[in-house]
């Protein structure tokens, strides 16, 4: 149930008296009476917002009430024939609708002679209320120096117009023509008057000079090498509205260094990411016009060289720059060559040549304003020394780790012959994991270049190695130590959780829940070291989560209790069984 609030309003007593007698009241129960009044000074017009006086000319005796109705919704009650005054206030929303408003002033006099008997008489006269003037001005907020102002005068009820332009100069008239010869901020004041007063309004105007575009530029690095950060400081004059343009207009080539910057930010910093020519223009504009200042930034490409390095040569080689330099790019001013281990050199720049009868090096320094680029590379002169294999095993277990073939002279290339190709890398590393045990394989070693090869072969046999198979196992975190199972014997266990390396005991209580890799290593009949790996999973106790209480309606309906109780387990999976009063079946039906 809601409470009802009732408010009672009591009207003032004077209001009740006025409501008993309207302006057209005429009655003679208590004898004839006659009302009369005049506006002081015999005026027929008064001013909006100014007090005027009304003379009560009534001479009838024994009058109990003099009720004045002013025509604007207000009234006043007097008990004697006193003179009265009133002020008409035209609302701002109506002051410009007309130049005057006519109101009817009504005087009602009342003589009472009994509980319900009275005489009354009224006199009504019109009065014109002259509207006060209102100053209304609109103008452009900004104007160019020496350009005439755009003055939109929408004032009303005005007879005179006086303008003050905020710089000591004035004018009269509805819309004078005026211009400022000095930039600055000025307050324009319009004052309008009529016989009932005056009103003023102001507008602030910014007078701007002609725009000037200017900026200062600094580059980092100063040499202009990619990538270049260019900082532009806007030095345009105070009346300029400035924006930048950067061509090409491709932001994959350049970007602002601050995400808050844009093309109309005064001072900008731009990262030019790629070499090339960029045209940057600052445009300064305002109501007076538009000017531009431009510059071109050249971002230099870093020097780069594409060299065709010589291979191994036999006994003697003459290497020339024209043979080595396939392509070059960037700002390169000179090529300077030098050599070590060379017998002689001739020429310079791209006509340089060096002769070698032994291995050495060549160095190229490409000079650039972006920093010199230095390339040093080996010159290999192959000899015809005999090939000698070192202490390499001839019987290799299938489970053996990769190893490098010992051979001299060094620097040659190994190749697997036939099916041995998968096991031999060019730097003479041998990995037999891809080969079939019980077979012999051949490695060919080539020393020197293709122009002067020296070759020898090495043969080895791959011994068969037994396989280690470990059964993966799942244990609870509180399970006792458990022996792991493997298909071999006599080996050694290792890994986290292993407490007996010989018997392979795994203690799940010694490690947190998780997966653990265990390894088993043993030596087979061929004396091959063999290793296998398995996974032991230690599972944590399951955690059950469900609501503490559940309110159900008493009805013959079987509900899904796991769903209603928000039942869940961690980890997921496993089996759950429900029991207790109301349980229908082990899966959690409840009735």
XYZ file of C-alpha atoms in Angstrom, residues 8 49 82 101-102 150 213 268 326 330-331 354 357 374 377 431 436 474 506 581-582 585 588:
23
model
C -3.229 22.435 0.320
C 10.626 49.356 -17.006
C -4.731 57.176 -2.660
C 2.231 47.400 -26.169
C -1.202 48.733 -25.090
C 30.928 43.110 -41.410
C 55.182 31.142 -43.475
C 56.548 18.535 -35.847
C 78.227 -7.520 -58.667
C 73.704 3.988 -51.690
C 75.889 7.045 -51.352
C 95.639 -8.640 -56.549
C 100.022 -17.800 -54.553
C 84.148 -2.378 -44.906
C 86.904 -11.810 -47.167
C 75.349 -38.635 -38.233
C 70.677 -49.032 -41.721
C 50.370 -42.327 -14.414
C 59.987 -43.273 -8.914
C 18.474 -38.879 0.566
C 16.531 -37.929 -2.577
C 20.747 -42.818 -9.591
C 22.996 -36.997 -9.546
